[in-house]
CSV table of C-alpha atoms and ligand atoms in Angstrom, one decimal:
chain,number,residue,atom,x,y,z
A,24,MET,CA,0.0,0.0,0.0
A,25,ALA,CA,2.8,2.3,0.9
A,26,GLU,CA,4.5,1.8,-2.6
A,27,PHE,CA,1.3,3.0,-4.2
A,28,ASN,CA,1.7,6.3,-2.5
A,29,ALA,CA,5.4,6.7,-2.9
A,30,MET,CA,5.9,10.3,-3.8
A,31,ASP,CA,3.9,10.5,-7.1
A,32,THR,CA,2.1,13.4,-5.7
A,33,ALA,CA,1.3,14.8,-9.1
A,34,ALA,CA,-1.0,11.9,-9.8
A,35,PHE,CA,-3.4,13.1,-7.1
A,36,LYS,CA,-6.1,15.7,-8.1
A,37,GLY,CA,-9.1,17.1,-6.4
A,38,VAL,CA,-10.4,18.1,-3.0
A,39,TRP,CA,-12.5,15.6,-1.1
A,40,VAL,CA,-14.7,16.0,1.9
A,41,PHE,CA,-15.9,13.1,4.1
A,42,CYS,CA,-19.6,13.9,4.6
A,43,GLU,CA,-20.7,12.3,7.8
A,44,GLN,CA,-24.3,11.0,8.2
A,45,ARG,CA,-26.0,9.8,11.2
A,46,GLU,CA,-29.2,7.7,10.9
A,47,GLY,CA,-29.2,8.8,7.3
A,48,GLU,CA,-29.0,12.5,8.0
A,49,ILE,CA,-26.0,14.5,6.8
A,50,GLN,CA,-24.3,16.3,9.7
A,51,SER,CA,-23.8,20.1,9.6
A,52,ILE,CA,-20.0,19.7,9.7
A,53,SER,CA,-20.2,18.2,6.2
A,54,TYR,CA,-21.7,21.5,4.8
A,55,GLN,CA,-19.1,23.5,6.6
A,56,LEU,CA,-16.2,21.4,5.2
A,57,LEU,CA,-17.7,21.5,1.7
A,58,SER,CA,-17.8,25.3,1.8
A,59,GLU,CA,-14.1,25.4,2.8
A,60,GLY,CA,-13.3,22.7,0.3
A,61,ARG,CA,-15.0,24.7,-2.5
A,62,LYS,CA,-12.6,27.6,-1.7
A,63,LEU,CA,-9.6,25.3,-1.9
A,64,ALA,CA,-10.9,23.6,-5.1
A,65,ASN,CA,-11.4,27.0,-6.8
A,66,ASP,CA,-7.8,28.1,-5.9
A,67,LEU,CA,-6.4,24.8,-7.3
A,68,GLY,CA,-8.8,24.7,-10.3
A,69,VAL,CA,-9.9,21.2,-9.4
A,70,GLU,CA,-13.2,19.4,-8.6
A,71,LEU,CA,-14.7,19.2,-5.1
A,72,CYS,CA,-16.2,15.8,-4.2
A,73,GLY,CA,-18.1,14.6,-1.1
A,74,VAL,CA,-18.0,11.0,0.1
A,75,VAL,CA,-21.0,9.6,1.9
A,76,MET,CA,-21.1,6.1,3.4
A,77,GLY,CA,-24.1,4.4,4.9
A,78,SER,CA,-27.1,2.4,4.1
A,79,GLU,CA,-30.2,3.7,2.2
A,80,VAL,CA,-29.3,7.4,2.6
A,81,ASN,CA,-32.1,9.4,1.0
A,82,GLU,CA,-31.0,10.7,-2.5
A,83,ASP,CA,-32.3,14.2,-1.6
A,84,TYR,CA,-29.7,14.5,1.1
A,85,LEU,CA,-27.0,13.5,-1.3
A,86,LYS,CA,-28.2,16.1,-3.9
A,87,ALA,CA,-28.3,18.7,-1.1
A,88,LEU,CA,-24.5,18.5,-0.9
A,89,GLY,CA,-24.4,20.2,-4.4
A,90,GLY,CA,-25.9,23.2,-2.7
A,91,TYR,CA,-22.6,23.7,-0.8
A,92,GLY,CA,-20.3,23.4,-3.8
A,93,ALA,CA,-19.8,19.7,-4.4
A,94,ASP,CA,-19.3,18.8,-8.1
A,95,ARG,CA,-19.6,15.1,-7.3
A,96,VAL,CA,-20.7,12.9,-4.5
A,97,TYR,CA,-19.4,9.3,-4.2
A,98,TYR,CA,-22.0,7.4,-2.3
A,99,ILE,CA,-21.0,4.0,-0.9
A,100,ASP,CA,-24.1,2.1,0.1
A,101,SER,CA,-24.0,-1.1,2.1
A,102,PRO,CA,-25.9,-2.6,5.0
A,103,LEU,CA,-22.4,-3.2,6.5
A,104,LEU,CA,-22.0,0.6,6.7
A,105,LYS,CA,-25.3,1.3,8.4
A,106,ASP,CA,-23.6,1.5,11.8
A,107,TYR,CA,-20.1,3.1,12.0
A,108,THR,CA,-17.3,0.7,12.4
A,109,THR,CA,-13.6,1.7,12.1
A,110,ASP,CA,-12.8,-1.3,10.0
A,111,GLY,CA,-15.7,-1.0,7.5
A,112,TYR,CA,-15.5,2.8,7.0
A,113,ALA,CA,-11.7,2.8,6.8
A,114,LYS,CA,-11.6,0.0,4.3
A,115,ALA,CA,-14.2,1.6,2.0
A,116,LEU,CA,-12.7,5.1,2.2
A,117,CYS,CA,-9.1,4.0,1.7
A,118,ASP,CA,-10.0,1.8,-1.2
A,119,LEU,CA,-11.8,4.7,-2.9
A,120,ILE,CA,-9.0,7.1,-2.2
A,121,MET,CA,-6.5,4.7,-3.7
A,122,ASP,CA,-8.6,4.3,-6.7
A,123,LYS,CA,-9.5,8.0,-7.4
A,124,LYS,CA,-6.5,9.7,-5.8
A,125,PRO,CA,-7.6,13.0,-4.4
A,126,GLU,CA,-4.9,15.5,-3.3
A,127,ILE,CA,-6.8,16.8,-0.2
A,128,MET,CA,-9.1,14.9,2.2
A,129,LEU,CA,-11.0,16.9,4.8
A,130,ILE,CA,-12.8,15.1,7.7
A,131,GLY,CA,-14.8,16.6,10.6
A,132,ALA,CA,-13.2,16.3,14.0
A,133,THR,CA,-16.3,14.6,15.4
A,134,ASN,CA,-16.1,11.5,17.5
A,135,LEU,CA,-16.4,9.5,14.3
A,136,GLY,CA,-14.0,11.6,12.3
A,137,ARG,CA,-11.3,11.6,15.0
A,138,ASP,CA,-11.4,7.8,14.8
A,139,LEU,CA,-11.6,7.4,11.0
A,140,GLY,CA,-9.1,10.1,9.9
A,141,PRO,CA,-6.0,8.8,11.7
A,142,ARG,CA,-6.8,5.2,10.8
A,143,CYS,CA,-7.0,6.1,7.1
A,144,ALA,CA,-3.9,8.3,7.2
A,145,ALA,CA,-1.9,5.5,8.7
A,146,ARG,CA,-3.2,3.0,6.1
A,147,LEU,CA,-2.5,5.4,3.2
A,148,HIS,CA,0.9,6.3,4.6
A,149,THR,CA,0.2,10.0,4.5
A,150,GLY,CA,0.0,12.8,7.0
A,151,LEU,CA,-3.0,14.2,8.9
A,152,THR,CA,-3.2,17.5,10.8
A,153,ALA,CA,-5.9,17.4,13.5
A,154,ASP,CA,-8.1,20.2,14.6
A,155,CYS,CA,-7.2,22.8,11.9
A,156,THR,CA,-8.5,26.3,12.3
A,157,HIS,CA,-7.3,27.6,8.9
A,158,LEU,CA,-6.7,25.9,5.5
A,159,ASP,CA,-5.0,27.4,2.4
A,160,VAL,CA,-3.4,26.4,-0.8
A,161,ASP,CA,-2.8,29.8,-2.3
A,162,VAL,CA,0.4,31.4,-1.1
A,163,GLU,CA,-0.7,35.0,-1.5
A,164,LYS,CA,-4.0,34.3,0.4
A,165,TYR,CA,-1.9,32.5,3.1
A,166,LYS,CA,0.4,35.5,3.4
A,167,ASN,CA,-2.7,37.8,3.9
A,168,PHE,CA,-4.0,35.4,6.6
A,169,LEU,CA,-0.6,35.6,8.4
A,170,ARG,CA,-0.6,39.4,8.0
A,171,THR,CA,-3.9,39.7,9.9
A,172,THR,CA,-3.3,36.9,12.5
A,173,SER,CA,0.4,36.9,13.4
A,174,ASN,CA,3.4,39.1,13.9
A,175,ILE,CA,5.4,37.4,11.2
A,176,ASP,CA,7.2,39.9,8.9
A,177,VAL,CA,5.6,38.3,5.8
A,178,ASP,CA,7.3,40.5,3.2
A,179,ASN,CA,10.7,39.6,4.4
A,180,THR,CA,10.1,35.9,4.9
A,181,LYS,CA,10.8,33.3,2.2
A,182,PHE,CA,7.8,31.2,1.2
A,183,GLU,CA,8.0,28.2,-1.1
A,184,GLU,CA,5.6,29.0,-4.0
A,185,ASN,CA,3.7,25.7,-4.1
A,186,THR,CA,0.2,24.5,-3.7
A,187,ASN,CA,0.7,22.3,-0.7
A,188,LEU,CA,-2.2,22.4,1.7
A,189,LYS,CA,-1.2,24.8,4.5
A,190,MET,CA,-2.9,23.4,7.6
A,191,THR,CA,-2.9,25.8,10.5
A,192,ARG,CA,-3.7,24.8,14.0
A,193,PRO,CA,-3.0,26.0,17.6
A,194,ALA,CA,0.2,24.5,19.1
A,195,PHE,CA,2.0,24.6,22.5
A,196,GLY,CA,-1.2,24.9,24.5
A,197,GLY,CA,-2.6,27.5,22.1
A,198,HIS,CA,0.3,29.9,22.6
A,199,LEU,CA,1.2,29.9,18.9
A,200,MET,CA,-0.3,28.8,15.6
A,201,ALA,CA,1.6,26.2,13.6
A,202,THR,CA,1.2,25.8,9.9
A,203,ILE,CA,1.9,22.2,8.7
A,204,ILE,CA,2.4,20.9,5.2
A,205,CYS,CA,2.5,17.3,3.9
A,206,PRO,CA,4.8,17.8,0.9
A,207,ARG,CA,5.8,14.2,0.1
A,208,PHE,CA,2.6,12.2,0.4
A,209,ARG,CA,-1.0,12.4,-0.7
A,210,PRO,CA,-3.7,13.0,0.1
A,211,ALA,CA,-2.9,15.7,2.6
A,212,MET,CA,-5.4,15.0,5.3
A,213,ALA,CA,-6.9,17.5,7.8
A,214,THR,CA,-9.6,17.3,10.4
A,215,VAL,CA,-11.6,20.4,11.4
A,216,ARG,CA,-13.8,20.7,14.5
A,217,PRO,CA,-17.5,21.5,14.0
A,218,GLY,CA,-18.3,25.2,14.0
A,219,VAL,CA,-14.8,26.3,13.0
A,220,MET,CA,-15.5,26.8,9.3
A,221,LYS,CA,-18.7,28.6,8.2
A,222,LYS,CA,-21.1,27.0,5.7
A,223,ARG,CA,-21.8,29.0,2.6
A,224,GLU,CA,-24.3,28.1,-0.1
A,225,CYS,CA,-22.8,27.6,-3.6
A,226,PRO,CA,-25.2,25.6,-5.8
A,227,LYS,CA,-23.7,23.2,-8.2
A,228,ASN,CA,-25.2,20.5,-10.5
A,229,VAL,CA,-24.0,17.7,-8.4
A,230,GLU,CA,-23.3,14.2,-10.0
A,231,ILE,CA,-24.0,11.3,-7.7
A,232,ILE,CA,-21.8,8.2,-8.3
A,233,GLU,CA,-22.1,4.9,-6.6
A,234,PRO,CA,-18.6,3.5,-7.1
A,235,LYS,CA,-17.8,-0.3,-7.1
A,236,PHE,CA,-16.3,-1.4,-3.8
A,237,GLU,CA,-15.6,-4.7,-2.0
A,238,LEU,CA,-16.6,-5.0,1.6
A,239,THR,CA,-17.6,-8.2,3.4
A,240,ALA,CA,-18.6,-9.0,7.0
A,241,ALA,CA,-15.1,-10.6,7.3
A,242,ASP,CA,-13.5,-7.2,6.9
A,243,ILE,CA,-15.2,-5.9,10.0
A,244,HIS,CA,-13.9,-7.2,13.3
A,245,THR,CA,-16.4,-5.5,15.6
A,246,GLU,CA,-20.1,-5.8,15.9
A,247,VAL,CA,-22.5,-3.1,17.0
A,248,VAL,CA,-24.9,-4.8,19.3
A,249,ASP,CA,-26.8,-1.8,20.6
A,250,THR,CA,-26.7,2.0,20.3
A,251,VAL,CA,-27.4,3.8,23.5
A,252,LYS,CA,-28.2,7.5,23.2
A,253,ALA,CA,-27.2,9.9,25.9
A,254,ALA,CA,-30.1,10.0,28.3
A,255,LYS,CA,-29.5,13.7,28.9
A,256,LYS,CA,-30.0,16.2,26.1
A,257,LEU,CA,-26.7,17.9,25.4
A,258,VAL,CA,-26.5,21.7,25.1
A,259,ASP,CA,-26.4,22.9,21.5
A,260,LEU,CA,-23.8,25.6,21.7
A,261,ILE,CA,-22.8,25.5,18.0
A,262,GLY,CA,-26.3,26.2,16.8
A,263,ALA,CA,-27.1,28.8,19.4
A,264,ASP,CA,-27.6,32.5,18.5
A,265,TYR,CA,-27.2,33.6,22.2
A,266,ILE,CA,-24.7,32.1,24.7
A,267,VAL,CA,-24.2,33.2,28.3
A,268,SER,CA,-21.0,31.6,29.5
A,269,VAL,CA,-19.7,31.5,33.1
A,270,GLY,CA,-16.2,31.2,34.4
A,271,ARG,CA,-14.4,30.7,37.7
A,272,GLY,CA,-15.8,34.1,38.7
A,273,ILE,CA,-18.9,32.4,39.9
A,274,SER,CA,-16.9,30.4,42.5
A,275,LYS,CA,-18.2,32.3,45.6
A,276,ASP,CA,-21.8,31.0,44.8
A,277,VAL,CA,-21.6,28.4,42.0
A,278,GLU,CA,-25.3,27.4,42.1
A,279,GLY,CA,-26.4,31.1,42.2
A,280,GLY,CA,-24.0,32.0,39.4
A,281,ILE,CA,-25.3,29.3,37.1
A,282,LYS,CA,-28.9,30.1,38.0
A,283,LEU,CA,-28.3,33.8,37.0
A,284,ALA,CA,-26.6,32.7,33.7
A,285,GLU,CA,-29.6,30.4,33.0
A,286,GLU,CA,-32.0,33.3,33.7
A,287,LEU,CA,-30.1,35.6,31.4
A,288,ALA,CA,-29.9,32.9,28.7
A,289,ASP,CA,-33.7,32.4,29.0
A,290,VAL,CA,-34.6,36.0,28.5
A,291,LEU,CA,-32.3,36.2,25.6
A,292,GLY,CA,-33.6,32.9,24.1
A,293,GLY,CA,-30.1,31.3,24.4
A,294,VAL,CA,-28.1,28.6,26.2
A,295,VAL,CA,-25.5,28.5,28.9
A,296,GLY,CA,-21.8,27.7,28.2
A,297,GLY,CA,-18.7,27.7,30.3
A,298,SER,CA,-15.0,28.1,30.5
A,299,ARG,CA,-12.9,25.0,31.1
A,300,ALA,CA,-12.4,26.0,34.7
A,301,THR,CA,-16.1,25.4,35.3
A,302,ILE,CA,-16.0,22.0,33.6
A,303,ASP,CA,-12.8,20.9,35.4
A,304,SER,CA,-14.4,21.9,38.7
A,305,GLY,CA,-17.5,19.8,37.9
A,306,TRP,CA,-19.9,22.8,37.9
A,307,LEU,CA,-21.0,22.2,34.3
A,308,SER,CA,-20.9,19.1,32.1
A,309,ALA,CA,-18.3,18.9,29.3
A,310,ASP,CA,-20.7,19.7,26.5
A,311,HIS,CA,-20.9,23.3,27.8
A,312,GLN,CA,-17.2,24.0,27.3
A,313,VAL,CA,-16.3,26.8,24.9
A,314,GLY,CA,-12.7,27.1,23.6
A,315,GLN,CA,-9.8,25.4,22.1
A,316,THR,CA,-10.6,22.0,23.6
A,317,GLY,CA,-14.3,22.7,23.7
A,318,LYS,CA,-16.6,24.1,21.1
A,319,THR,CA,-16.0,26.9,18.6
A,320,VAL,CA,-19.0,29.1,18.6
A,321,HIS,CA,-20.2,32.1,16.4
A,322,PRO,CA,-23.4,33.3,18.2
A,323,LYS,CA,-25.0,36.7,17.6
A,324,ILE,CA,-24.3,37.6,21.2
A,325,TYR,CA,-21.8,36.0,23.6
A,326,VAL,CA,-21.9,37.0,27.2
A,327,ALA,CA,-18.8,36.1,29.3
A,328,LEU,CA,-19.4,36.2,33.0
A,329,GLY,CA,-16.4,36.0,35.3
A,330,ILE,CA,-14.2,34.6,32.5
A,331,SER,CA,-10.6,36.0,32.4
A,332,GLY,CA,-10.2,35.6,28.6
A,333,ALA,CA,-7.4,33.1,28.4
A,334,ILE,CA,-6.3,32.5,24.8
A,335,GLN,CA,-7.6,28.9,24.9
A,336,HIS,CA,-11.1,30.3,25.7
A,337,THR,CA,-11.1,33.2,23.3
A,338,ALA,CA,-10.0,30.8,20.5
A,339,GLY,CA,-13.5,29.4,20.7
A,340,MET,CA,-15.6,32.5,20.9
A,341,GLN,CA,-13.8,35.5,19.4
A,342,ASP,CA,-15.7,35.3,16.1
A,343,SER,CA,-19.0,35.9,17.9
A,344,GLU,CA,-20.9,38.8,16.3
A,345,CYS,CA,-21.1,40.7,19.6
A,346,ILE,CA,-19.2,40.0,22.8
A,347,ILE,CA,-20.3,41.3,26.2
A,348,ALA,CA,-17.9,40.7,29.1
A,349,VAL,CA,-18.6,41.2,32.8
A,350,ASN,CA,-15.5,41.0,35.0
A,351,LYS,CA,-14.6,42.6,38.3
A,352,ASN,CA,-10.9,43.1,37.1
A,353,GLU,CA,-10.7,45.9,34.6
A,354,GLY,CA,-7.4,44.5,33.3
A,355,ALA,CA,-8.9,41.1,32.4
A,356,PRO,CA,-7.8,40.0,28.9
A,357,ILE,CA,-11.5,39.3,28.0
A,358,PHE,CA,-12.0,43.0,27.6
A,359,GLY,CA,-9.5,42.9,24.8
A,360,VAL,CA,-11.9,40.9,22.6
A,361,ALA,CA,-15.2,42.3,24.0
A,362,ASP,CA,-17.4,44.8,22.1
A,363,TYR,CA,-18.9,45.9,25.4
A,364,GLY,CA,-17.2,45.5,28.8
A,365,ILE,CA,-18.8,45.9,32.2
A,366,VAL,CA,-16.4,46.2,35.1
A,367,GLY,CA,-18.2,44.9,38.2
A,368,ASP,CA,-19.4,41.9,40.3
A,369,LEU,CA,-21.4,39.6,38.1
A,370,PHE,CA,-23.7,38.8,40.9
A,371,LYS,CA,-24.8,42.5,40.9
A,372,VAL,CA,-24.5,43.2,37.2
A,373,VAL,CA,-26.5,40.2,35.8
A,374,PRO,CA,-29.8,40.8,37.7
A,375,GLU,CA,-29.7,44.3,36.3
A,376,LEU,CA,-29.0,43.0,32.8
A,377,ILE,CA,-31.9,40.6,33.1
A,378,LYS,CA,-34.2,43.4,34.2
A,379,GLN,CA,-33.0,45.6,31.3
A,380,VAL,CA,-33.5,42.9,28.7
A,381,GLU,CA,-37.0,42.1,30.0
A,382,ALA,CA,-37.9,45.8,30.0
A,383,ALA,CA,-36.6,46.2,26.4
A,384,LYS,CA,-38.7,43.1,25.3
A,385,ALA,CA,-41.8,44.5,27.1
A,386,ALA,CA,-41.3,47.8,25.3
A,387,GLN,CA,-41.3,46.1,21.9
B,14,FAD,P1,-10.0,32.3,35.6
B,14,FAD,O1,-8.9,32.5,34.6
B,14,FAD,O2,-9.6,32.0,37.0
B,14,FAD,O3,-10.8,33.7,35.6
B,14,FAD,C1,-11.8,34.0,36.5
B,14,FAD,C2,-12.2,35.5,36.2
B,14,FAD,O4,-13.3,35.8,37.0
B,14,FAD,C3,-11.1,36.5,36.6
B,14,FAD,O5,-10.8,37.3,35.5
B,14,FAD,C4,-11.7,37.3,37.7
B,14,FAD,O6,-11.4,38.6,37.7
B,14,FAD,C5,-13.2,37.1,37.4
B,14,FAD,N1,-14.1,37.2,38.6
B,14,FAD,C6,-13.9,36.7,39.8
B,14,FAD,N2,-15.0,36.9,40.6
B,14,FAD,C7,-15.8,37.7,39.9
B,14,FAD,C8,-17.1,38.3,40.1
B,14,FAD,N3,-17.7,38.1,41.3
B,14,FAD,N4,-17.6,39.0,39.1
B,14,FAD,C9,-17.0,39.2,37.9
B,14,FAD,N5,-15.8,38.7,37.6
B,14,FAD,C10,-15.2,37.9,38.6
B,14,FAD,N6,-10.1,27.1,28.8
B,14,FAD,C11,-11.3,27.3,28.2
B,14,FAD,O7,-12.2,28.1,28.7
B,14,FAD,N7,-11.7,26.5,27.1
B,14,FAD,C12,-10.8,25.6,26.5
B,14,FAD,O8,-11.2,25.0,25.6
B,14,FAD,C13,-9.5,25.5,27.1
B,14,FAD,N8,-8.6,24.6,26.6
B,14,FAD,C14,-7.4,24.6,27.1
B,14,FAD,C15,-6.4,23.8,26.5
B,14,FAD,C16,-5.1,23.7,27.0
B,14,FAD,C17,-4.1,22.9,26.3
B,14,FAD,C18,-4.8,24.5,28.2
B,14,FAD,C19,-3.4,24.4,28.7
B,14,FAD,C20,-5.7,25.2,28.8
B,14,FAD,C21,-7.0,25.3,28.3
B,14,FAD,N9,-8.0,26.1,28.9
B,14,FAD,C22,-9.2,26.2,28.3
B,14,FAD,C23,-7.8,26.7,30.2
B,14,FAD,C24,-7.5,28.2,30.1
B,14,FAD,O9,-6.1,28.3,29.9
B,14,FAD,C25,-7.9,28.9,31.4
B,14,FAD,O10,-7.3,28.3,32.5
B,14,FAD,C26,-9.4,29.0,31.6
B,14,FAD,O11,-10.0,29.4,30.4
B,14,FAD,C27,-9.7,29.9,32.7
B,14,FAD,O12,-11.1,29.9,33.0
B,14,FAD,P2,-11.8,31.2,33.7
B,14,FAD,O13,-11.6,32.4,32.8
B,14,FAD,O14,-13.2,30.7,34.0
B,14,FAD,O15,-11.0,31.3,35.1
């Protein structure tokens, strides 16, 4: 398998996106990655293809991928792919990649994608960069990205003029951004967390192809006996328009602080999130965490209550349309990314905010 991939990088063409489906429904990350993939495919002048695997996925869902820029969808249909198994999915995807040879493969950093991506990269003997926050193939566009996001003296730095996928991700605990390339092997593989890339409509006449493939029960060494869904409904931070997040600043009255955040979220029509400090302390469950190792969110309004604004937190919320921060320390870094800052004790400020929002709603 490794010989197949030995350096003939020029033989690989096209940008592919693994489009994850669950119970036949395409997941939102697929549209986000197709939108990003469309941009890369345009820069390279190549086709964008989605890959869907499953059993009896509705054709309308496959066609809908054309709405986000896919020129082609490869659909691998088999009862053996109804439930996700590492063996089944990795074999089907690797065989297709080896047959069609895409130069770039994007996969969502979901639970499934985090399992599938590395397994395929190892089998294909290529590189994978996990949790990318920026992807580029065009050197000029990449330089512009660096000009706006780093202190690098771009004009006096030597860049290799090539179309390697430049995969940027936080490194060293988020203290710097590393750009990684995979120059000798293909496809260059990257995973991206849900919510990091924005979905953009870009209608295309999509062609649906059901490629030939070989997969037997003997290829799969695990059996899914039962699927148990989480009994508790998880908070949908990524889809929320309004998020009220709490940090360690609620420590003097944790219950009271969370209750205030819930009340404010209720009047705004939003949900409660938290910094990692609140998750590590066991005050909120992990699905509430915003930040580098939590969720990346883009709500209309993000309210940060008693959150200092560590880089690992702001990495997940700084692209919110409007950020309101409440902190008793006027030097807290959160004020550096906030559109509105209130210096004060959150336990005094939040009840007032709730009153004001209620009054404004009543006046409407
Ligand atoms: P603190 O930094 O302790 O800040 C508490 C703030 O509350 C202070 O600014 C204080 O002034 C204010 N305050 C106190 N009392 C009040 C009051 N009564 N009213 C108003 N303000 C008050 N963190 C994340 O959030 N998300 C991540 O995904 C994440 N990933 C990480 C990954 C790595 C590899 C590492 C090393 C760290 C990560 N962290 C993450 C942790 C991060 O570095 C910070 O430690 C964390 O964000 C701090 O949480 P905090 O702001 O709630 O707490």
